[in-house]
Amino acid sequence: MSHEQNTHGIPKFGKLLIVLFLAVVFCGALTWIMGTYFPDFPKI
């Protein structure tokens, strides 16, 4: 029974990991864009 729970939990964890990775990449890209096109962005 625990084996079935483990196999069912892996896809959910994989999707969560992908979503978190995409969120980190998106935030990093947004920070880079703001820093490139708006040099005084952190000072505002």
One Martini backbone bead per residue (centre of mass of N, CA, C, O) as a GRO file, in nm:
protein
   44
    1MET     BB    1   0.058   0.062  -0.021
    2SER     BB    2   0.303   0.256  -0.001
    3HIS     BB    3   0.388   0.223  -0.296
    4GLU     BB    4   0.142   0.366  -0.422
    5GLN     BB    5   0.184   0.638  -0.284
    6ASN     BB    6   0.459   0.697  -0.407
    7THR     BB    7   0.376   0.687  -0.711
    8HIS     BB    8   0.154   0.916  -0.678
    9GLY     BB    9   0.356   1.145  -0.563
   10ILE     BB   10   0.560   1.205  -0.793
   11PRO     BB   11   0.401   1.378  -1.002
   12LYS     BB   12   0.329   1.606  -0.807
   13PHE     BB   13   0.621   1.681  -0.736
   14GLY     BB   14   0.711   1.736  -1.027
   15LYS     BB   15   0.515   1.967  -1.083
   16LEU     BB   16   0.605   2.147  -0.849
   17LEU     BB   17   0.898   2.171  -0.941
   18ILE     BB   18   0.838   2.303  -1.214
   19VAL     BB   19   0.686   2.550  -1.106
   20LEU     BB   20   0.916   2.658  -0.930
   21PHE     BB   21   1.124   2.686  -1.156
   22LEU     BB   22   0.957   2.884  -1.330
   23ALA     BB   23   0.936   3.103  -1.114
   24VAL     BB   24   1.240   3.157  -1.088
   25VAL     BB   25   1.289   3.228  -1.384
   26PHE     BB   26   1.086   3.459  -1.401
   27CYS     BB   27   1.211   3.636  -1.176
   28GLY     BB   28   1.491   3.657  -1.305
   29ALA     BB   29   1.399   3.786  -1.572
   30LEU     BB   30   1.257   4.031  -1.450
   31THR     BB   31   1.506   4.143  -1.306
   32TRP     BB   32   1.682   4.174  -1.560
   33ILE     BB   33   1.494   4.363  -1.715
   34MET     BB   34   1.479   4.587  -1.504
   35GLY     BB   35   1.792   4.631  -1.490
   36THR     BB   36   1.827   4.702  -1.797
   37TYR     BB   37   1.576   4.917  -1.858
   38PHE     BB   38   1.591   5.000  -1.528
   39PRO     BB   39   1.853   5.111  -1.351
   40ASP     BB   40   1.667   5.266  -1.106
   41PHE     BB   41   1.468   5.057  -0.977
   42PRO     BB   42   1.562   5.013  -0.670
   43LYS     BB   43   1.533   5.333  -0.592
   44ILE     BB   44   1.208   5.366  -0.604
   0.00000   0.00000   0.00000
